[in-house]
Coordinates of C-alpha atoms and ligand atoms in Angstrom, one line a residue:
M1 CA -9.6 7.9 13.2
C2 CA -8.4 9.9 15.9
G3 CA -5.1 9.1 17.5
I4 CA -4.4 8.4 21.2
V5 CA -1.0 8.4 23.0
G6 CA -0.4 8.3 26.7
Y7 CA 2.8 7.9 28.7
V8 CA 3.8 6.8 32.0
G9 CA 7.4 7.2 33.3
K10 CA 10.1 9.5 34.8
Q11 CA 10.4 11.8 31.7
D12 CA 8.4 14.8 30.9
A13 CA 5.5 13.5 29.2
I14 CA 5.0 16.6 26.7
P15 CA 7.8 16.1 24.1
L16 CA 6.9 12.3 24.1
L17 CA 3.1 12.9 23.5
I18 CA 3.9 15.4 20.9
D19 CA 6.1 13.2 19.1
G20 CA 3.7 10.1 19.4
L21 CA 0.8 12.5 18.2
K22 CA 2.7 13.6 15.1
R23 CA 3.0 9.8 14.0
L24 CA -0.5 9.5 14.7
E25 CA -1.8 12.5 12.8
Y26 CA -2.7 10.7 9.8
R27 CA -5.7 9.2 11.9
G28 CA -7.3 12.7 12.1
Y29 CA -6.0 16.1 12.2
D30 CA -8.5 18.8 12.9
S31 CA -7.8 19.6 16.6
A32 CA -5.4 17.9 18.9
G33 CA -4.9 18.2 22.8
V34 CA -2.7 16.8 25.7
A35 CA -3.2 16.4 29.4
V36 CA -0.7 16.0 32.1
L37 CA -0.3 15.7 35.8
D38 CA 1.8 18.6 37.2
S39 CA 2.0 20.6 40.7
A40 CA -1.5 22.1 39.7
G41 CA -3.2 18.8 39.6
L42 CA -4.3 18.1 35.9
S43 CA -3.6 20.6 33.3
L44 CA -4.4 20.6 29.5
R45 CA -3.7 22.4 26.3
K46 CA -5.8 21.9 23.2
A47 CA -5.8 23.7 19.9
V48 CA -8.0 23.7 16.6
G49 CA -6.2 22.6 13.5
R50 CA -3.0 20.7 12.8
L51 CA -0.7 19.5 15.6
S52 CA 1.6 22.5 14.7
A53 CA -1.1 24.7 16.3
L54 CA -0.9 22.9 19.6
E55 CA 2.9 23.1 19.4
D56 CA 2.6 26.8 19.1
I57 CA 0.2 27.0 22.2
L58 CA 2.6 24.8 24.0
H59 CA 5.4 27.1 23.1
L60 CA 3.5 30.2 24.2
T61 CA 2.2 28.7 27.5
P62 CA 4.6 25.9 28.2
L63 CA 3.6 22.8 30.1
G64 CA 5.5 20.1 31.7
G65 CA 4.4 16.9 33.8
R66 CA 3.9 13.3 33.7
P67 CA 2.2 11.0 33.3
G68 CA 0.1 12.4 30.2
I69 CA -2.4 11.6 27.6
G70 CA -2.8 13.3 24.0
H71 CA -5.2 13.1 21.1
T72 CA -5.4 14.2 17.7
R73 CA -9.1 14.2 16.3
W74 CA -11.1 13.5 13.2
A75 CA -14.4 15.0 14.3
T76 CA -17.6 12.9 14.3
H77 CA -19.7 14.4 16.9
G78 CA -19.4 18.4 16.9
P79 CA -17.3 20.6 14.7
P80 CA -13.5 21.0 15.2
T81 CA -13.6 23.5 18.1
E82 CA -11.3 24.0 21.1
A83 CA -14.4 22.9 23.3
N84 CA -14.6 19.8 21.2
A85 CA -11.1 19.0 21.1
H86 CA -9.8 16.0 23.5
P87 CA -8.9 15.7 26.3
H88 CA -12.2 16.1 27.8
T89 CA -12.6 16.4 31.8
D90 CA -15.4 16.1 34.5
D91 CA -16.6 18.9 36.2
S92 CA -14.1 18.9 39.0
G93 CA -11.4 18.8 36.3
R94 CA -9.4 16.1 38.1
L95 CA -10.0 13.5 35.3
A96 CA -9.4 13.5 31.7
V97 CA -10.1 11.2 29.0
V98 CA -9.1 10.9 25.3
H99 CA -11.1 8.8 23.0
N100 CA -11.4 7.0 19.6
G101 CA -14.8 5.7 18.6
I102 CA -18.2 6.5 19.0
I103 CA -20.3 6.2 22.3
E104 CA -23.7 5.5 20.7
N105 CA -25.9 5.9 23.7
Y106 CA -24.3 9.2 24.6
K107 CA -27.4 11.3 24.4
E108 CA -29.3 9.2 27.1
L109 CA -26.1 9.0 29.4
R110 CA -25.7 13.0 29.0
E111 CA -29.3 13.6 29.8
E112 CA -29.2 11.2 32.9
L113 CA -25.8 13.0 34.0
E114 CA -27.3 16.5 33.4
K115 CA -30.1 15.6 35.7
K116 CA -27.7 14.6 38.4
G117 CA -26.0 18.1 38.1
H118 CA -23.0 17.4 35.7
R119 CA -22.3 20.3 33.2
F120 CA -21.0 19.7 29.7
S121 CA -19.0 22.0 27.9
S122 CA -18.7 20.2 24.5
Q123 CA -20.9 18.6 21.8
T124 CA -18.8 15.3 21.8
D125 CA -20.0 11.8 22.7
T126 CA -16.8 11.6 24.5
E127 CA -17.5 14.0 27.4
V128 CA -19.9 11.5 28.8
I129 CA -17.0 9.2 29.9
P130 CA -15.2 11.6 32.5
H131 CA -18.6 12.5 33.8
L132 CA -19.7 8.8 34.1
I133 CA -16.4 8.2 35.9
A134 CA -17.0 11.0 38.2
Q135 CA -20.4 9.9 38.9
E136 CA -19.4 6.2 39.9
L137 CA -16.7 7.5 42.2
K138 CA -19.4 9.8 43.8
D139 CA -21.7 6.8 44.1
G140 CA -19.1 4.8 46.1
A141 CA -16.7 3.3 43.5
P142 CA -13.6 2.7 45.8
D143 CA -11.1 3.9 43.1
T144 CA -10.8 5.2 39.6
L145 CA -10.3 1.7 38.0
T146 CA -13.7 0.3 39.3
A147 CA -15.2 3.7 38.5
L148 CA -13.8 3.2 34.8
R149 CA -15.0 -0.3 34.5
N150 CA -18.4 0.5 35.7
A151 CA -18.6 3.8 33.4
L152 CA -17.7 1.6 30.4
S153 CA -20.1 -1.1 31.2
R154 CA -22.9 1.5 30.5
A155 CA -21.3 2.6 27.2
R156 CA -22.6 1.3 23.9
G157 CA -20.5 1.4 20.7
A158 CA -16.8 1.6 20.0
Y159 CA -14.0 3.2 22.1
A160 CA -10.4 3.1 22.9
V161 CA -9.9 5.4 25.8
G162 CA -6.9 6.8 27.8
V163 CA -7.6 8.2 31.1
L164 CA -5.6 10.4 33.7
S165 CA -6.6 11.0 37.1
A166 CA -5.2 13.7 39.4
D167 CA -6.0 11.3 42.5
E168 CA -3.9 8.5 40.8
P169 CA -0.4 10.0 40.3
N170 CA 1.9 7.8 38.0
T171 CA -1.1 6.0 36.3
V172 CA -2.5 6.0 33.1
F173 CA -5.6 4.0 32.4
A174 CA -6.5 2.7 28.9
A175 CA -9.3 0.4 27.5
R176 CA -10.6 -0.8 24.3
H177 CA -13.8 -2.1 22.9
G178 CA -13.8 -2.0 19.0
S179 CA -11.3 0.6 18.4
P180 CA -7.6 -0.1 18.4
L181 CA -5.2 0.5 21.4
I182 CA -1.9 -0.9 22.4
V183 CA 0.3 -0.9 25.3
G184 CA 3.8 -0.3 24.5
I185 CA 6.7 -1.5 27.1
G186 CA 9.8 0.4 27.1
S187 CA 12.7 0.4 29.6
G188 CA 11.0 1.6 33.0
E189 CA 8.3 3.6 31.0
Y190 CA 4.7 2.6 29.6
Y191 CA 2.9 3.9 26.8
I192 CA -0.5 3.8 25.2
A193 CA -1.1 4.2 21.5
S194 CA -3.5 3.7 18.6
D195 CA -0.8 2.0 16.8
V196 CA 2.7 0.7 17.2
P197 CA 4.6 3.0 14.7
A198 CA 3.6 6.1 17.1
I199 CA 6.1 4.9 19.7
L200 CA 8.4 2.4 17.9
S201 CA 11.5 3.8 18.8
R202 CA 10.7 4.0 22.5
I203 CA 9.3 0.6 23.0
R204 CA 10.6 -3.1 22.9
E205 CA 7.6 -5.0 23.7
V206 CA 4.0 -4.5 23.1
I207 CA 0.5 -5.9 24.3
Y208 CA -2.3 -5.7 21.9
L209 CA -5.3 -5.2 24.1
N210 CA -8.4 -7.2 23.5
D211 CA -11.8 -5.9 23.3
G212 CA -13.3 -5.3 26.6
E213 CA -10.1 -5.2 28.4
I214 CA -8.8 -2.3 30.7
A215 CA -5.1 -1.6 31.4
A216 CA -3.6 0.3 34.4
L217 CA -0.1 1.6 33.5
R218 CA 1.9 2.3 36.4
T219 CA 5.6 3.2 36.7
D220 CA 6.4 -0.2 38.1
G221 CA 4.2 -2.3 35.6
V222 CA 1.1 -2.8 33.7
N223 CA -1.9 -4.9 35.0
V224 CA -4.8 -6.0 32.5
Y225 CA -8.2 -6.6 33.6
T226 CA -11.5 -7.5 31.9
L227 CA -14.5 -5.1 32.3
A228 CA -15.6 -7.4 35.0
G229 CA -12.7 -6.7 37.1
Q230 CA -10.7 -10.3 36.4
R231 CA -7.0 -9.8 36.0
V232 CA -5.9 -11.1 32.7
Q233 CA -2.3 -12.4 31.9
P234 CA -1.6 -10.3 28.8
E235 CA 0.3 -11.8 25.9
I236 CA 3.5 -9.9 25.4
H237 CA 4.9 -9.6 21.9
A238 CA 8.6 -8.3 21.0
V239 CA 8.6 -5.5 18.6
T240 CA 9.9 -6.6 15.3
L241 CA 9.5 -3.4 13.3
Q242 CA 12.7 -1.3 12.8
A243 CA 12.2 2.3 13.7
E244 CA 13.3 3.6 10.4
A245 CA 10.1 2.0 9.0
A246 CA 8.2 4.8 10.3
E247 CA 10.5 7.6 9.3
R248 CA 10.3 9.6 6.0
A249 CA 14.1 8.7 5.2
G250 CA 14.9 11.8 3.4
F251 CA 11.7 12.1 1.0
E252 CA 9.6 15.1 0.9
T253 CA 6.4 12.9 2.0
Y254 CA 5.7 9.6 3.3
M255 CA 3.6 9.0 0.4
L256 CA 6.6 9.4 -2.0
K257 CA 8.5 7.4 0.2
E258 CA 6.2 4.7 0.2
I259 CA 5.5 4.8 -3.5
H260 CA 9.4 4.1 -4.0
E261 CA 9.2 1.2 -1.4
Q262 CA 6.9 -0.9 -3.7
P263 CA 9.6 -2.8 -5.5
R264 CA 11.3 -3.9 -2.3
V265 CA 7.8 -4.7 -0.8
L266 CA 6.6 -6.7 -3.6
R267 CA 10.0 -8.7 -4.0
N268 CA 10.0 -9.7 -0.3
L269 CA 6.3 -10.7 -0.6
I270 CA 7.0 -12.8 -3.6
E271 CA 9.7 -14.7 -2.1
K272 CA 8.0 -15.3 1.2
H273 CA 5.2 -17.1 -0.7
S274 CA 6.5 -18.2 -3.9
D275 CA 6.6 -21.9 -2.9
L276 CA 3.0 -21.6 -2.6
S277 CA 2.9 -24.1 0.1
D278 CA 0.1 -24.6 2.6
E279 CA 0.9 -21.4 4.6
F280 CA -2.3 -19.7 4.4
E281 CA -3.4 -22.0 7.3
L282 CA -6.3 -23.3 5.1
S283 CA -5.8 -26.7 3.8
A284 CA -5.6 -27.7 0.1
N285 CA -8.5 -29.9 0.9
Y286 CA -10.7 -26.7 2.2
F287 CA -9.7 -25.0 -1.2
R288 CA -10.8 -27.9 -3.2
K289 CA -14.2 -28.2 -1.7
L290 CA -14.9 -24.4 -1.5
N291 CA -17.7 -23.2 -3.7
R292 CA -17.6 -19.5 -3.5
I293 CA -15.4 -16.5 -2.4
M294 CA -16.7 -13.2 -1.2
I295 CA -14.3 -10.3 -0.8
V296 CA -15.2 -7.3 1.2
A297 CA -13.2 -4.1 1.9
C298 CA -13.6 -0.3 1.8
G299 CA -11.7 2.5 -0.3
T300 CA -8.5 1.4 -1.9
A301 CA -8.5 -2.2 -0.5
Y302 CA -11.9 -2.5 -2.3
H303 CA -10.2 -1.8 -5.6
A304 CA -7.7 -4.6 -4.6
G305 CA -10.5 -6.8 -3.9
M306 CA -12.1 -6.2 -7.5
Y307 CA -8.8 -7.0 -9.0
G308 CA -8.6 -9.9 -6.6
R309 CA -11.9 -11.1 -7.9
L310 CA -10.8 -11.0 -11.5
L311 CA -7.6 -13.0 -10.8
L312 CA -9.4 -15.6 -8.6
E313 CA -12.1 -16.1 -11.1
H314 CA -9.7 -16.2 -14.0
F315 CA -7.1 -18.8 -12.2
T316 CA -9.3 -20.9 -10.1
G317 CA -12.9 -21.0 -11.9
L318 CA -14.6 -20.3 -8.6
A319 CA -17.6 -18.2 -8.3
V320 CA -16.0 -14.9 -6.6
E321 CA -17.9 -11.5 -5.6
T322 CA -16.7 -8.5 -4.3
D323 CA -18.4 -6.0 -2.2
L324 CA -18.0 -2.8 -0.3
A325 CA -18.0 -3.6 3.3
S326 CA -20.3 -0.8 4.0
E327 CA -22.7 -2.3 1.6
F328 CA -22.3 -5.9 2.3
R329 CA -23.2 -5.5 6.1
Y330 CA -26.8 -4.3 5.0
R331 CA -27.4 -6.9 2.3
D332 CA -28.9 -10.3 2.7
P333 CA -26.2 -12.1 0.7
K334 CA -26.7 -15.8 0.0
I335 CA -23.8 -17.1 1.9
D336 CA -23.0 -20.3 3.4
P337 CA -20.2 -22.3 5.3
G338 CA -19.1 -23.3 1.6
T339 CA -18.1 -19.5 1.1
L340 CA -14.7 -18.2 2.0
L341 CA -14.6 -14.7 3.2
I342 CA -11.8 -12.5 2.2
P343 CA -11.6 -9.3 4.0
V344 CA -9.1 -7.0 2.9
S345 CA -7.7 -3.9 4.9
Q346 CA -4.5 -2.1 5.4
S347 CA -5.0 -1.0 8.9
G348 CA -7.1 -4.0 10.0
E349 CA -9.5 -1.7 12.1
T350 CA -12.0 -0.5 9.4
A351 CA -15.1 -0.8 11.1
D352 CA -17.2 -1.9 8.2
T353 CA -14.8 -4.4 7.2
L354 CA -14.8 -6.1 10.6
A355 CA -18.6 -6.1 10.6
G356 CA -18.5 -7.9 7.6
I357 CA -16.2 -10.5 9.0
R358 CA -18.6 -10.9 12.0
M359 CA -21.7 -11.6 9.7
A360 CA -19.7 -14.1 7.7
R361 CA -18.5 -15.8 10.8
N362 CA -22.0 -15.9 12.3
W363 CA -23.1 -18.0 8.9
G364 CA -20.2 -20.4 9.4
C365 CA -17.7 -19.2 6.9
K366 CA -14.1 -19.2 7.2
V367 CA -12.1 -16.0 6.9
L368 CA -8.9 -15.7 5.3
S369 CA -8.0 -11.9 5.5
I370 CA -5.3 -10.1 3.4
C371 CA -4.0 -7.4 6.1
N372 CA -1.1 -5.3 6.8
V373 CA -1.1 -4.9 10.5
P374 CA -0.3 -7.7 12.9
G375 CA -2.2 -7.8 16.0
S376 CA -5.0 -5.7 14.5
S377 CA -8.6 -6.6 14.9
V378 CA -9.2 -8.2 11.3
V379 CA -6.1 -10.2 12.1
R380 CA -7.5 -11.4 15.5
E381 CA -10.8 -12.2 14.1
S382 CA -9.9 -14.2 11.1
D383 CA -9.1 -18.0 10.7
A384 CA -6.2 -17.2 8.5
V385 CA -4.2 -14.3 7.4
L386 CA -2.3 -13.5 4.4
F387 CA 0.0 -10.5 5.7
T388 CA 0.9 -7.9 3.0
E389 CA 4.1 -7.2 5.0
A390 CA 4.4 -3.5 3.5
G391 CA 5.5 -2.2 6.8
P392 CA 3.9 0.9 8.2
E393 CA 2.1 3.1 5.6
I394 CA 1.8 6.6 7.1
G395 CA 0.5 8.7 4.2
V396 CA -3.1 8.8 4.2
A397 CA -3.4 7.8 0.5
S398 CA -2.7 4.0 0.3
T399 CA -0.1 3.1 -2.3
K400 CA 2.3 0.4 -1.2
A401 CA -0.3 -1.4 0.7
Y402 CA -2.6 -1.5 -2.3
T403 CA 0.2 -2.9 -4.6
A404 CA 0.9 -5.4 -1.8
Q405 CA -2.6 -6.4 -1.5
Q406 CA -2.8 -6.9 -5.4
M407 CA 0.5 -9.2 -5.0
A408 CA -1.2 -11.2 -2.1
F409 CA -4.3 -11.9 -4.4
A410 CA -2.0 -12.9 -7.2
L411 CA -0.2 -15.5 -4.8
L412 CA -3.4 -16.7 -3.2
A413 CA -4.9 -17.2 -6.7
L414 CA -2.0 -19.3 -7.9
H415 CA -2.2 -21.2 -4.5
I416 CA -5.9 -22.1 -4.8
A417 CA -5.4 -22.7 -8.5
R418 CA -2.7 -25.2 -7.5
A419 CA -5.0 -26.9 -4.8
R420 CA -7.9 -27.0 -7.4
G421 CA -6.0 -28.2 -10.1
T422 CA -7.1 -25.4 -12.6
L423 CA -3.5 -24.6 -13.4
N424 CA -0.8 -27.2 -14.0
E425 CA 2.4 -27.0 -12.6
S426 CA 4.3 -25.6 -15.6
E427 CA 1.4 -22.8 -15.7
I428 CA 2.0 -22.0 -12.3
A429 CA 5.6 -21.9 -12.8
Q430 CA 5.4 -19.4 -15.7
C431 CA 3.0 -17.3 -13.7
L432 CA 5.5 -17.0 -10.8
T433 CA 8.2 -16.2 -13.4
D434 CA 6.0 -13.5 -14.5
L435 CA 5.1 -12.1 -11.1
R436 CA 8.8 -11.7 -10.2
K437 CA 9.1 -9.3 -13.2
V438 CA 6.8 -6.9 -11.4
P439 CA 9.1 -5.3 -8.9
D440 CA 11.6 -4.4 -11.6
A441 CA 8.9 -3.0 -13.8
I442 CA 7.6 -0.8 -10.9
H443 CA 11.2 0.4 -10.4
L444 CA 11.5 1.5 -14.1
V445 CA 8.1 3.2 -13.9
I446 CA 9.2 5.1 -10.8
S447 CA 12.4 6.1 -12.7
R448 CA 10.3 7.9 -15.1
K449 CA 8.6 10.2 -12.5
E450 CA 9.9 13.5 -14.1
T451 CA 8.0 12.6 -17.3
I452 CA 5.0 11.7 -15.3
R453 CA 5.4 15.0 -13.4
A454 CA 5.7 16.9 -16.6
I455 CA 2.4 15.5 -17.7
A456 CA 0.6 16.1 -14.4
G457 CA 1.7 19.6 -14.7
K458 CA -0.2 20.0 -18.0
H459 CA -3.6 18.6 -16.8
H460 CA -3.9 19.3 -13.0
D461 CA -5.6 22.6 -13.4
G462 CA -9.0 21.7 -14.6
P463 CA -12.1 20.9 -12.5
S464 CA -12.4 17.3 -13.3
S465 CA -10.8 14.0 -15.0
L466 CA -11.8 10.7 -16.2
Y467 CA -10.0 7.3 -15.8
L468 CA -10.8 4.5 -18.1
G469 CA -9.7 0.9 -17.9
R470 CA -11.0 -2.6 -18.9
K471 CA -11.1 -6.2 -17.4
F472 CA -7.9 -6.5 -15.2
N473 CA -7.4 -2.7 -15.5
Y474 CA -10.9 -1.4 -14.6
P475 CA -10.0 -1.3 -10.9
T476 CA -6.9 0.2 -11.9
A477 CA -8.8 3.1 -13.4
L478 CA -11.0 3.4 -10.3
E479 CA -8.1 3.4 -8.1
G480 CA -6.2 6.0 -10.3
A481 CA -9.3 8.3 -9.9
L482 CA -9.6 7.8 -6.3
K483 CA -5.9 8.7 -5.7
N484 CA -6.2 11.9 -7.8
K485 CA -9.2 12.9 -5.9
E486 CA -8.0 12.2 -2.5
I487 CA -4.7 14.1 -2.5
S488 CA -5.3 16.6 -5.5
Y489 CA -8.8 17.6 -5.0
Q490 CA -9.4 17.5 -8.6
H491 CA -12.8 15.7 -9.2
A492 CA -11.9 12.2 -10.9
E493 CA -14.1 9.5 -12.1
G494 CA -12.8 5.9 -12.8
Y495 CA -15.1 4.2 -15.2
A496 CA -15.2 0.9 -17.0
A497 CA -14.3 2.0 -20.7
G498 CA -16.9 0.1 -22.3
E499 CA -19.5 2.1 -20.1
M500 CA -18.1 5.5 -21.3
K501 CA -20.7 5.6 -23.8
H502 CA -23.5 5.3 -21.8
G503 CA -22.8 8.7 -19.8
P504 CA -19.4 10.0 -19.2
I505 CA -18.8 10.6 -22.8
A506 CA -21.1 13.7 -22.5
L507 CA -18.5 15.2 -20.5
I508 CA -15.7 15.1 -22.9
N509 CA -14.4 18.1 -24.5
E510 CA -11.0 19.7 -25.3
Y511 CA -10.7 20.5 -21.4
L512 CA -11.1 17.2 -19.9
P513 CA -8.1 15.0 -19.2
V514 CA -9.0 11.4 -20.0
V515 CA -6.7 8.8 -18.5
C516 CA -6.6 5.7 -20.7
I517 CA -5.0 2.4 -19.3
C518 CA -4.4 0.7 -22.4
T519 CA -1.5 -2.1 -21.5
Q520 CA -3.0 -5.3 -22.7
T521 CA -1.4 -7.1 -25.3
R522 CA -2.7 -10.7 -25.6
D523 CA -6.5 -10.4 -25.5
E524 CA -9.3 -8.7 -27.2
V525 CA -9.6 -5.8 -24.6
Y526 CA -6.6 -4.1 -26.1
D527 CA -8.4 -3.4 -29.4
K528 CA -11.5 -2.5 -27.5
M529 CA -9.5 -0.1 -25.5
I530 CA -8.1 1.5 -28.6
S531 CA -11.7 2.1 -30.0
N532 CA -12.7 3.8 -26.7
M533 CA -9.7 6.1 -26.9
K534 CA -10.8 6.9 -30.5
E535 CA -14.1 8.1 -29.4
V536 CA -12.6 10.1 -26.8
E537 CA -10.0 11.5 -29.5
A538 CA -13.2 12.4 -31.8
R539 CA -14.5 14.6 -29.2
H540 CA -11.3 16.3 -28.5
G541 CA -10.6 15.1 -25.1
R542 CA -6.9 15.4 -23.7
I543 CA -5.7 11.6 -23.6
I544 CA -3.3 10.6 -21.2
A545 CA -2.4 6.8 -22.0
V546 CA -0.4 4.4 -20.0
A547 CA 0.7 2.0 -22.7
T548 CA 3.4 -0.8 -23.1
E549 CA 6.8 0.3 -24.2
G550 CA 7.1 0.7 -27.8
D551 CA 3.1 0.6 -28.6
T552 CA 3.1 3.2 -31.5
L553 CA -0.4 2.8 -32.2
V554 CA -1.3 4.3 -28.9
K555 CA 1.2 6.9 -29.3
E556 CA -0.7 8.2 -32.4
I557 CA -3.9 8.6 -30.4
A558 CA -2.8 10.0 -27.0
G559 CA -1.6 13.7 -26.5
D560 CA 0.5 12.2 -23.6
I561 CA 1.6 8.9 -22.8
I562 CA 3.4 7.0 -20.0
Y563 CA 5.2 4.0 -21.0
V564 CA 5.3 1.0 -18.7
P565 CA 7.3 -2.2 -19.2
A566 CA 5.5 -5.0 -20.9
I567 CA 4.0 -7.3 -18.1
R568 CA 1.8 -10.3 -18.5
D569 CA -1.9 -9.0 -18.7
E570 CA -3.1 -10.4 -15.5
F571 CA -0.4 -8.8 -13.4
S572 CA -0.2 -5.5 -15.5
P573 CA -2.3 -3.7 -12.9
I574 CA 0.2 -4.0 -10.1
V575 CA 2.5 -1.9 -12.4
N576 CA 0.2 0.4 -14.0
V577 CA -1.3 1.8 -10.6
V578 CA 2.3 3.2 -9.9
A579 CA 2.0 5.3 -13.0
L580 CA -1.2 6.6 -11.7
Q581 CA 0.0 7.1 -8.2
L582 CA 2.6 9.3 -9.3
L583 CA 0.5 11.0 -11.7
A584 CA -1.9 12.0 -8.9
Y585 CA 1.1 12.8 -6.6
Y586 CA 2.4 15.3 -8.9
A587 CA -0.9 16.9 -9.8
A588 CA -1.4 17.3 -5.9
Q589 CA 2.1 18.8 -5.6
A590 CA 1.3 21.4 -8.4
R591 CA -2.1 22.0 -6.5
G592 CA -0.2 22.7 -3.3
T593 CA -2.3 20.3 -1.3
D594 CA -1.0 18.7 1.9
I595 CA -0.3 15.3 0.5
D596 CA 0.2 13.1 3.3
K597 CA -2.7 14.4 5.2
P598 CA -5.4 15.5 2.7
R599 CA -8.2 17.3 4.0
N600 CA -11.2 15.7 5.8
L601 CA -9.7 12.3 5.0
A602 CA -8.5 9.8 8.0
K603 CA -6.3 6.7 7.4
S604 CA -8.0 4.3 9.6
V605 CA -11.6 4.6 9.6
T606 CA -12.8 3.1 12.9
V607 CA -16.4 4.2 12.7
E608 CA -19.3 3.3 10.4
Ligands
G6P1 C1 -9.5 5.3 4.4 C2 -8.3 5.0 3.9 C3 -7.9 4.6 2.5 C4 -8.4 3.1 2.7 C5 -9.6 2.6 3.5 C6 -9.6 1.4 3.8 O1 -10.5 5.6 3.5 O2 -8.1 6.6 3.8 O3 -6.7 4.6 2.3 O4 -8.2 2.4 1.5 O5 -9.8 3.6 4.5 O6 -8.8 1.1 4.9 P1 -8.2 -0.3 5.5 O7 -7.2 0.0 6.5 O8 -9.3 -1.0 5.8 O9 -7.6 -0.8 4.2

């Protein structure tokens, strides 16, 4: 939510800031702005709307200078207007601030500052920061760094900030508390950014700032301090990601590229973990003694968590619960140190998921996270991490991160099942053999994208659609519906097929597309799904079925059918969801939406 970038070095900052912001636009895109130091002191440009609007303005009224900071906004306080766009300045116009997060006590700070004569020009919470820094300087702070430290000590809430001062040439200040911010080290130049991929091609090393740390980036190096002013020796990590990982590689969108990456991502993940050795940093003995698992997540990751629950219950016999992190944090769950908390998060920065981790730690639980981003807050606050290793996911609607989360749960469930003895070695070996078939099966589904595109073309124009699934594929129905509404804006509802007759059946008529996931072959759920489809058929609903290759029974009932290869029931959701990702994708394409940056959404939700 909101993207920040900053540059200190010998080059003109503007093109570098714009390039970084382009890669951060997935974090928010309702306005954007940049500030640089130039011969006039501090100069800014801002624009409402996508980054391209800012580029147009820079074209008409060019700006050059260094160092610089930039921002792309996802509005929280105040609508997307030019006045509310970042960077924000103090009255003198000599200080500029970009911010990601929320300053919760901004009202009282603003009132206090207004009484002291500060004039505010936006409705944002952010604007208190430059005014606070200016006030600290007026009150005798010897330099900007001290003034920033003092100012931030008064702010409550979450922030990642970048600060530029006309009185501190060649310097960018950065600070974080609860919102992500990294410092990138290039050759003779330094960057700040909300994530590594934004500046990947320009840096060789990275510092993941910790909460409560402030960095001063100067042309001759980076110094890191605590809020109290103590110097800290930051850990410097080599950047291992390849720059191409964050490019579109010839695909029309990042989302389509990421859909195509799934077979490779999953193959690598299986190979990395298939010996199921004790690599999750928690001992077999710990898993044996465990009495309960609590999974918390948001959005797509929550659906992966629902699937994870089904697998863990099925293979390990443990009591498992999944909850939305935003609900979990306000419940009084009966959790004790015998419970393992599994947060699931692509970004590793989702505010509610982080809150869940902190609660569980207070109760003495161990935390094993499933996460995609090294160095993220979720990773740093967990006892153990199972990385999904999907690489940067830039399309706002999650695809490869989701199937990697599902795969991570499958591997984890087998690992725990072995530790607890709920599956024997030959059962585990069979499961692994079956899991290894998943990437090729996904590849085959992707190769049928033209069939899926044609089906989407027939059904995208209605106001609504229904997605039905059962057991392992109930979460698939929810995720398929979520994908559709996120990117095509067609209202879509995922439902447990057995619940259909308790409500949604009233919606069914000849106009309603009903996507039915009916790939189970070995258990009772298949027959039940067929009955549910019959109920839809009897009411003239338009059935789009996802079915196993060669299934002629489903073909008789469904108007349209997407065949997927036969896969063991437990793992079929990892394949089936890819058909639904593509269905949503082509519906969105037919409806002409901005697929990588759907309206109102942001990829990393760092506010409650
Ligand atoms: C946002 C994104 C979703 C994502 C959810 C949770 O809503 O648009 O794609 O599933 O946040 O994010 P996380 O990074 O924790 O997986």
